[in-house]
Amino acid sequence: MTIEDILHHTEPGDELTVDNEPFSYKSKIVVTLDGGDIVHWLYSEDDNILSISPVADEILFFRFLDEDVEPDEDGVFIGGIAYESSYEDNGVGTEVVGEVNAEEEDKFQFREYESENGERVRLLTNESNGEVLAYIGKLLADDDVAKL
C-alpha cells in the first residue's frame, strides 16, 4: 500500500499485514512536529507502531520492546547490537483516533538510534503523562504493507 492508501483507506478495526506479520489496527495519533511536518502513528493491538511520514515518504514499522532501554552518549546497546543516535524530534498530538494512552495536545519527544544494518530503536516519551516506551524496527517499502 502507498502512504496515501494507508492514510486514506484504512481505519481502526482494519486488519493489515505489515512486514509479513498480522497488524490489527487499533488506534492512531497524528503528531505535528516542531518543524511543522506531520507524522501518523498507527498502533496495533500488540502496541506495535506503523509510523508514516508523508513528507519524508517513509513507512517505518516498530515492534514494542518490553524492556528498559538506557541510552548513553554513544547510543544504545540491545541484544549485543550497538545503535548510534540518528534522529531526534518533538511534536504535539493533534488528533487521536481509537484507544491509546495519549490525548490531543500531548507533547512527545522521540529519539532514534540506528544499527549498521539499518535497524532502528525508537525511544518515545509522552511528556504529558511521563510514559517512556521503547520500540525496535525498520524502514519498509510500500509493498510491505497490505490490507486484508
PDB file of C-alpha atoms in Angstrom:
ATOM      1  CA  MET A   1       0.000   0.000   0.000  1.00  0.00           C
ATOM      2  CA  THR A   2       1.173   3.501  -0.693  1.00  0.00           C
ATOM      3  CA  ILE A   3       1.327   6.093   2.055  1.00  0.00           C
ATOM      4  CA  GLU A   4      -1.807   7.712   0.615  1.00  0.00           C
ATOM      5  CA  ASP A   5      -3.632   4.347   0.621  1.00  0.00           C
ATOM      6  CA  ILE A   6      -2.685   3.715   4.240  1.00  0.00           C
ATOM      7  CA  LEU A   7      -3.729   7.182   5.406  1.00  0.00           C
ATOM      8  CA  HIS A   8      -6.967   7.474   3.408  1.00  0.00           C
ATOM      9  CA  HIS A   9      -8.210   3.896   3.015  1.00  0.00           C
ATOM     10  CA  THR A  10      -7.574   2.312   6.420  1.00  0.00           C
ATOM     11  CA  GLU A  11      -9.096   2.934   9.819  1.00  0.00           C
ATOM     12  CA  PRO A  12      -9.011   1.443  13.304  1.00  0.00           C
ATOM     13  CA  GLY A  13     -10.511  -2.047  13.220  1.00  0.00           C
ATOM     14  CA  ASP A  14      -8.894  -2.926   9.874  1.00  0.00           C
ATOM     15  CA  GLU A  15      -6.657  -5.961   9.570  1.00  0.00           C
ATOM     16  CA  LEU A  16      -3.348  -5.389   7.778  1.00  0.00           C
ATOM     17  CA  THR A  17      -0.164  -7.277   7.151  1.00  0.00           C
ATOM     18  CA  VAL A  18       2.996  -5.362   7.901  1.00  0.00           C
ATOM     19  CA  ASP A  19       6.339  -6.900   7.006  1.00  0.00           C
ATOM     20  CA  ASN A  20       4.513 -10.239   6.531  1.00  0.00           C
ATOM     21  CA  GLU A  21       3.040 -10.114  10.058  1.00  0.00           C
ATOM     22  CA  PRO A  22      -0.575  -9.526  11.115  1.00  0.00           C
ATOM     23  CA  PHE A  23      -1.278  -5.966  12.239  1.00  0.00           C
ATOM     24  CA  SER A  24      -4.663  -5.367  13.904  1.00  0.00           C
ATOM     25  CA  TYR A  25      -5.037  -1.604  13.502  1.00  0.00           C
ATOM     26  CA  LYS A  26      -6.330  -0.318  16.852  1.00  0.00           C
ATOM     27  CA  SER A  27      -5.680   3.428  17.025  1.00  0.00           C
ATOM     28  CA  LYS A  28      -3.857   6.399  15.552  1.00  0.00           C
ATOM     29  CA  ILE A  29      -2.100   9.500  16.791  1.00  0.00           C
ATOM     30  CA  VAL A  30      -1.402  12.340  14.370  1.00  0.00           C
ATOM     31  CA  VAL A  31       1.615  14.348  15.556  1.00  0.00           C
ATOM     32  CA  THR A  32       2.699  17.764  14.330  1.00  0.00           C
ATOM     33  CA  LEU A  33       6.469  18.008  14.694  1.00  0.00           C
ATOM     34  CA  ASP A  34       8.226  21.168  15.857  1.00  0.00           C
ATOM     35  CA  GLY A  35       9.222  21.962  12.262  1.00  0.00           C
ATOM     36  CA  GLY A  36       5.604  21.693  11.047  1.00  0.00           C
ATOM     37  CA  ASP A  37       5.772  18.256   9.375  1.00  0.00           C
ATOM     38  CA  ILE A  38       3.019  15.806  10.254  1.00  0.00           C
ATOM     39  CA  VAL A  39       3.557  12.126  11.119  1.00  0.00           C
ATOM     40  CA  HIS A  40       0.939   9.442  11.687  1.00  0.00           C
ATOM     41  CA  TRP A  41       1.470   6.705  14.276  1.00  0.00           C
ATOM     42  CA  LEU A  42      -0.837   3.739  13.710  1.00  0.00           C
ATOM     43  CA  TYR A  43      -0.964   1.377  16.684  1.00  0.00           C
ATOM     44  CA  SER A  44      -1.738  -2.333  16.603  1.00  0.00           C
ATOM     45  CA  GLU A  45      -3.489  -4.394  19.280  1.00  0.00           C
ATOM     46  CA  ASP A  46       0.046  -5.519  20.286  1.00  0.00           C
ATOM     47  CA  ASP A  47       1.177  -1.876  20.717  1.00  0.00           C
ATOM     48  CA  ASN A  48       3.418  -2.019  17.657  1.00  0.00           C
ATOM     49  CA  ILE A  49       3.605   1.171  15.582  1.00  0.00           C
ATOM     50  CA  LEU A  50       3.406   1.838  11.871  1.00  0.00           C
ATOM     51  CA  SER A  51       4.978   5.291  11.614  1.00  0.00           C
ATOM     52  CA  ILE A  52       4.031   7.173   8.439  1.00  0.00           C
ATOM     53  CA  SER A  53       5.790  10.344   7.293  1.00  0.00           C
ATOM     54  CA  PRO A  54       4.247  11.699   4.079  1.00  0.00           C
ATOM     55  CA  VAL A  55       6.839  14.500   3.778  1.00  0.00           C
ATOM     56  CA  ALA A  56       9.824  12.146   4.156  1.00  0.00           C
ATOM     57  CA  ASP A  57       7.968   9.489   2.102  1.00  0.00           C
ATOM     58  CA  GLU A  58       8.761   6.921   4.805  1.00  0.00           C
ATOM     59  CA  ILE A  59       6.946   3.983   6.324  1.00  0.00           C
ATOM     60  CA  LEU A  60       8.605   2.611   9.463  1.00  0.00           C
ATOM     61  CA  PHE A  61       7.472  -0.434  11.425  1.00  0.00           C
ATOM     62  CA  PHE A  62       8.324  -0.583  15.114  1.00  0.00           C
ATOM     63  CA  ARG A  63       7.750  -3.534  17.436  1.00  0.00           C
ATOM     64  CA  PHE A  64       7.165  -2.763  21.098  1.00  0.00           C
ATOM     65  CA  LEU A  65      10.188  -3.635  23.287  1.00  0.00           C
ATOM     66  CA  ASP A  66       9.133  -4.778  26.738  1.00  0.00           C
ATOM     67  CA  GLU A  67      12.402  -3.771  28.374  1.00  0.00           C
ATOM     68  CA  ASP A  68      14.095  -0.687  29.737  1.00  0.00           C
ATOM     69  CA  VAL A  69      16.476   0.907  27.268  1.00  0.00           C
ATOM     70  CA  GLU A  70      19.001   3.318  28.715  1.00  0.00           C
ATOM     71  CA  PRO A  71      20.901   5.443  26.193  1.00  0.00           C
ATOM     72  CA  ASP A  72      24.411   6.701  26.874  1.00  0.00           C
ATOM     73  CA  GLU A  73      26.428   9.313  24.992  1.00  0.00           C
ATOM     74  CA  ASP A  74      27.184   6.841  22.178  1.00  0.00           C
ATOM     75  CA  GLY A  75      23.665   5.447  21.728  1.00  0.00           C
ATOM     76  CA  VAL A  76      22.012   2.242  22.933  1.00  0.00           C
ATOM     77  CA  PHE A  77      23.081  -1.384  23.110  1.00  0.00           C
ATOM     78  CA  ILE A  78      20.421  -4.109  22.735  1.00  0.00           C
ATOM     79  CA  GLY A  79      20.916  -7.832  22.272  1.00  0.00           C
ATOM     80  CA  GLY A  80      24.605  -7.429  21.528  1.00  0.00           C
ATOM     81  CA  ILE A  81      23.986  -4.815  18.815  1.00  0.00           C
ATOM     82  CA  ALA A  82      25.089  -1.178  19.011  1.00  0.00           C
ATOM     83  CA  TYR A  83      22.688   1.510  17.803  1.00  0.00           C
ATOM     84  CA  GLU A  84      24.041   5.022  17.220  1.00  0.00           C
ATOM     85  CA  SER A  85      21.980   8.177  17.631  1.00  0.00           C
ATOM     86  CA  SER A  86      20.447   9.085  14.271  1.00  0.00           C
ATOM     87  CA  TYR A  87      17.385  11.306  14.768  1.00  0.00           C
ATOM     88  CA  GLU A  88      15.573  13.290  17.441  1.00  0.00           C
ATOM     89  CA  ASP A  89      12.414  15.386  17.313  1.00  0.00           C
ATOM     90  CA  ASN A  90       9.497  16.727  19.333  1.00  0.00           C
ATOM     91  CA  GLY A  91       5.853  17.151  18.496  1.00  0.00           C
ATOM     92  CA  VAL A  92       2.306  17.608  19.712  1.00  0.00           C
ATOM     93  CA  GLY A  93      -0.602  15.210  19.255  1.00  0.00           C
ATOM     94  CA  THR A  94      -3.151  16.959  17.060  1.00  0.00           C
ATOM     95  CA  GLU A  95      -5.556  14.050  16.555  1.00  0.00           C
ATOM     96  CA  VAL A  96      -6.196  10.834  18.470  1.00  0.00           C
ATOM     97  CA  VAL A  97      -8.420   8.130  16.985  1.00  0.00           C
ATOM     98  CA  GLY A  98      -9.253   4.957  18.893  1.00  0.00           C
ATOM     99  CA  GLU A  99      -7.969   3.708  22.209  1.00  0.00           C
ATOM    100  CA  VAL A 100      -4.396   4.711  23.027  1.00  0.00           C
ATOM    101  CA  ASN A 101      -2.633   6.057  26.116  1.00  0.00           C
ATOM    102  CA  ALA A 102      -2.455   9.614  24.783  1.00  0.00           C
ATOM    103  CA  GLU A 103      -4.672  12.626  24.226  1.00  0.00           C
ATOM    104  CA  GLU A 104      -4.780  15.528  21.817  1.00  0.00           C
ATOM    105  CA  GLU A 105      -2.286  18.223  22.829  1.00  0.00           C
ATOM    106  CA  ASP A 106       0.033  15.677  24.481  1.00  0.00           C
ATOM    107  CA  LYS A 107       3.678  16.544  23.898  1.00  0.00           C
ATOM    108  CA  PHE A 108       6.021  13.870  22.569  1.00  0.00           C
ATOM    109  CA  GLN A 109       9.770  13.533  22.329  1.00  0.00           C
ATOM    110  CA  PHE A 110      11.300  10.744  20.332  1.00  0.00           C
ATOM    111  CA  ARG A 111      14.848   9.674  19.717  1.00  0.00           C
ATOM    112  CA  GLU A 112      16.015   7.139  17.173  1.00  0.00           C
ATOM    113  CA  TYR A 113      19.160   5.067  17.102  1.00  0.00           C
ATOM    114  CA  GLU A 114      20.323   3.071  14.080  1.00  0.00           C
ATOM    115  CA  SER A 115      22.486  -0.036  13.750  1.00  0.00           C
ATOM    116  CA  GLU A 116      24.936  -0.730  10.921  1.00  0.00           C
ATOM    117  CA  ASN A 117      22.324  -2.891   9.174  1.00  0.00           C
ATOM    118  CA  GLY A 118      19.672  -0.132   9.242  1.00  0.00           C
ATOM    119  CA  GLU A 119      17.588  -1.479  12.118  1.00  0.00           C
ATOM    120  CA  ARG A 120      16.285   1.304  14.380  1.00  0.00           C
ATOM    121  CA  VAL A 121      15.451   1.726  18.039  1.00  0.00           C
ATOM    122  CA  ARG A 122      12.951   4.441  18.931  1.00  0.00           C
ATOM    123  CA  LEU A 123      12.528   5.805  22.447  1.00  0.00           C
ATOM    124  CA  LEU A 124       9.180   7.571  22.660  1.00  0.00           C
ATOM    125  CA  THR A 125       8.391   9.828  25.612  1.00  0.00           C
ATOM    126  CA  ASN A 126       4.940  11.230  26.217  1.00  0.00           C
ATOM    127  CA  GLU A 127       5.988  14.326  28.148  1.00  0.00           C
ATOM    128  CA  SER A 128       2.379  14.963  29.207  1.00  0.00           C
ATOM    129  CA  ASN A 129       1.956  11.714  31.157  1.00  0.00           C
ATOM    130  CA  GLY A 130       5.613  10.695  31.671  1.00  0.00           C
ATOM    131  CA  GLU A 131       5.331   7.388  29.806  1.00  0.00           C
ATOM    132  CA  VAL A 132       8.557   6.234  28.111  1.00  0.00           C
ATOM    133  CA  LEU A 133       8.348   3.331  25.665  1.00  0.00           C
ATOM    134  CA  ALA A 134      10.964   1.590  23.536  1.00  0.00           C
ATOM    135  CA  TYR A 135      10.493   0.110  20.070  1.00  0.00           C
ATOM    136  CA  ILE A 136      12.692  -1.682  17.549  1.00  0.00           C
ATOM    137  CA  GLY A 137      12.045  -1.545  13.836  1.00  0.00           C
ATOM    138  CA  LYS A 138      13.000  -0.758  10.284  1.00  0.00           C
ATOM    139  CA  LEU A 139      12.142   1.133   7.127  1.00  0.00           C
ATOM    140  CA  LEU A 140       9.566  -0.556   4.888  1.00  0.00           C
ATOM    141  CA  ALA A 141       8.649  -0.400   1.206  1.00  0.00           C
ATOM    142  CA  ASP A 142       5.074   0.195   0.004  1.00  0.00           C
ATOM    143  CA  ASP A 143       4.596  -3.490  -0.793  1.00  0.00           C
ATOM    144  CA  ASP A 144       5.463  -4.463   2.809  1.00  0.00           C
ATOM    145  CA  VAL A 145       2.021  -3.200   3.919  1.00  0.00           C
ATOM    146  CA  ALA A 146      -1.249  -4.731   2.713  1.00  0.00           C
ATOM    147  CA  LYS A 147      -4.893  -4.545   3.772  1.00  0.00           C
ATOM    148  CA  LEU A 148      -6.618  -7.889   4.304  1.00  0.00           C
TER     149      LEU A 148
END
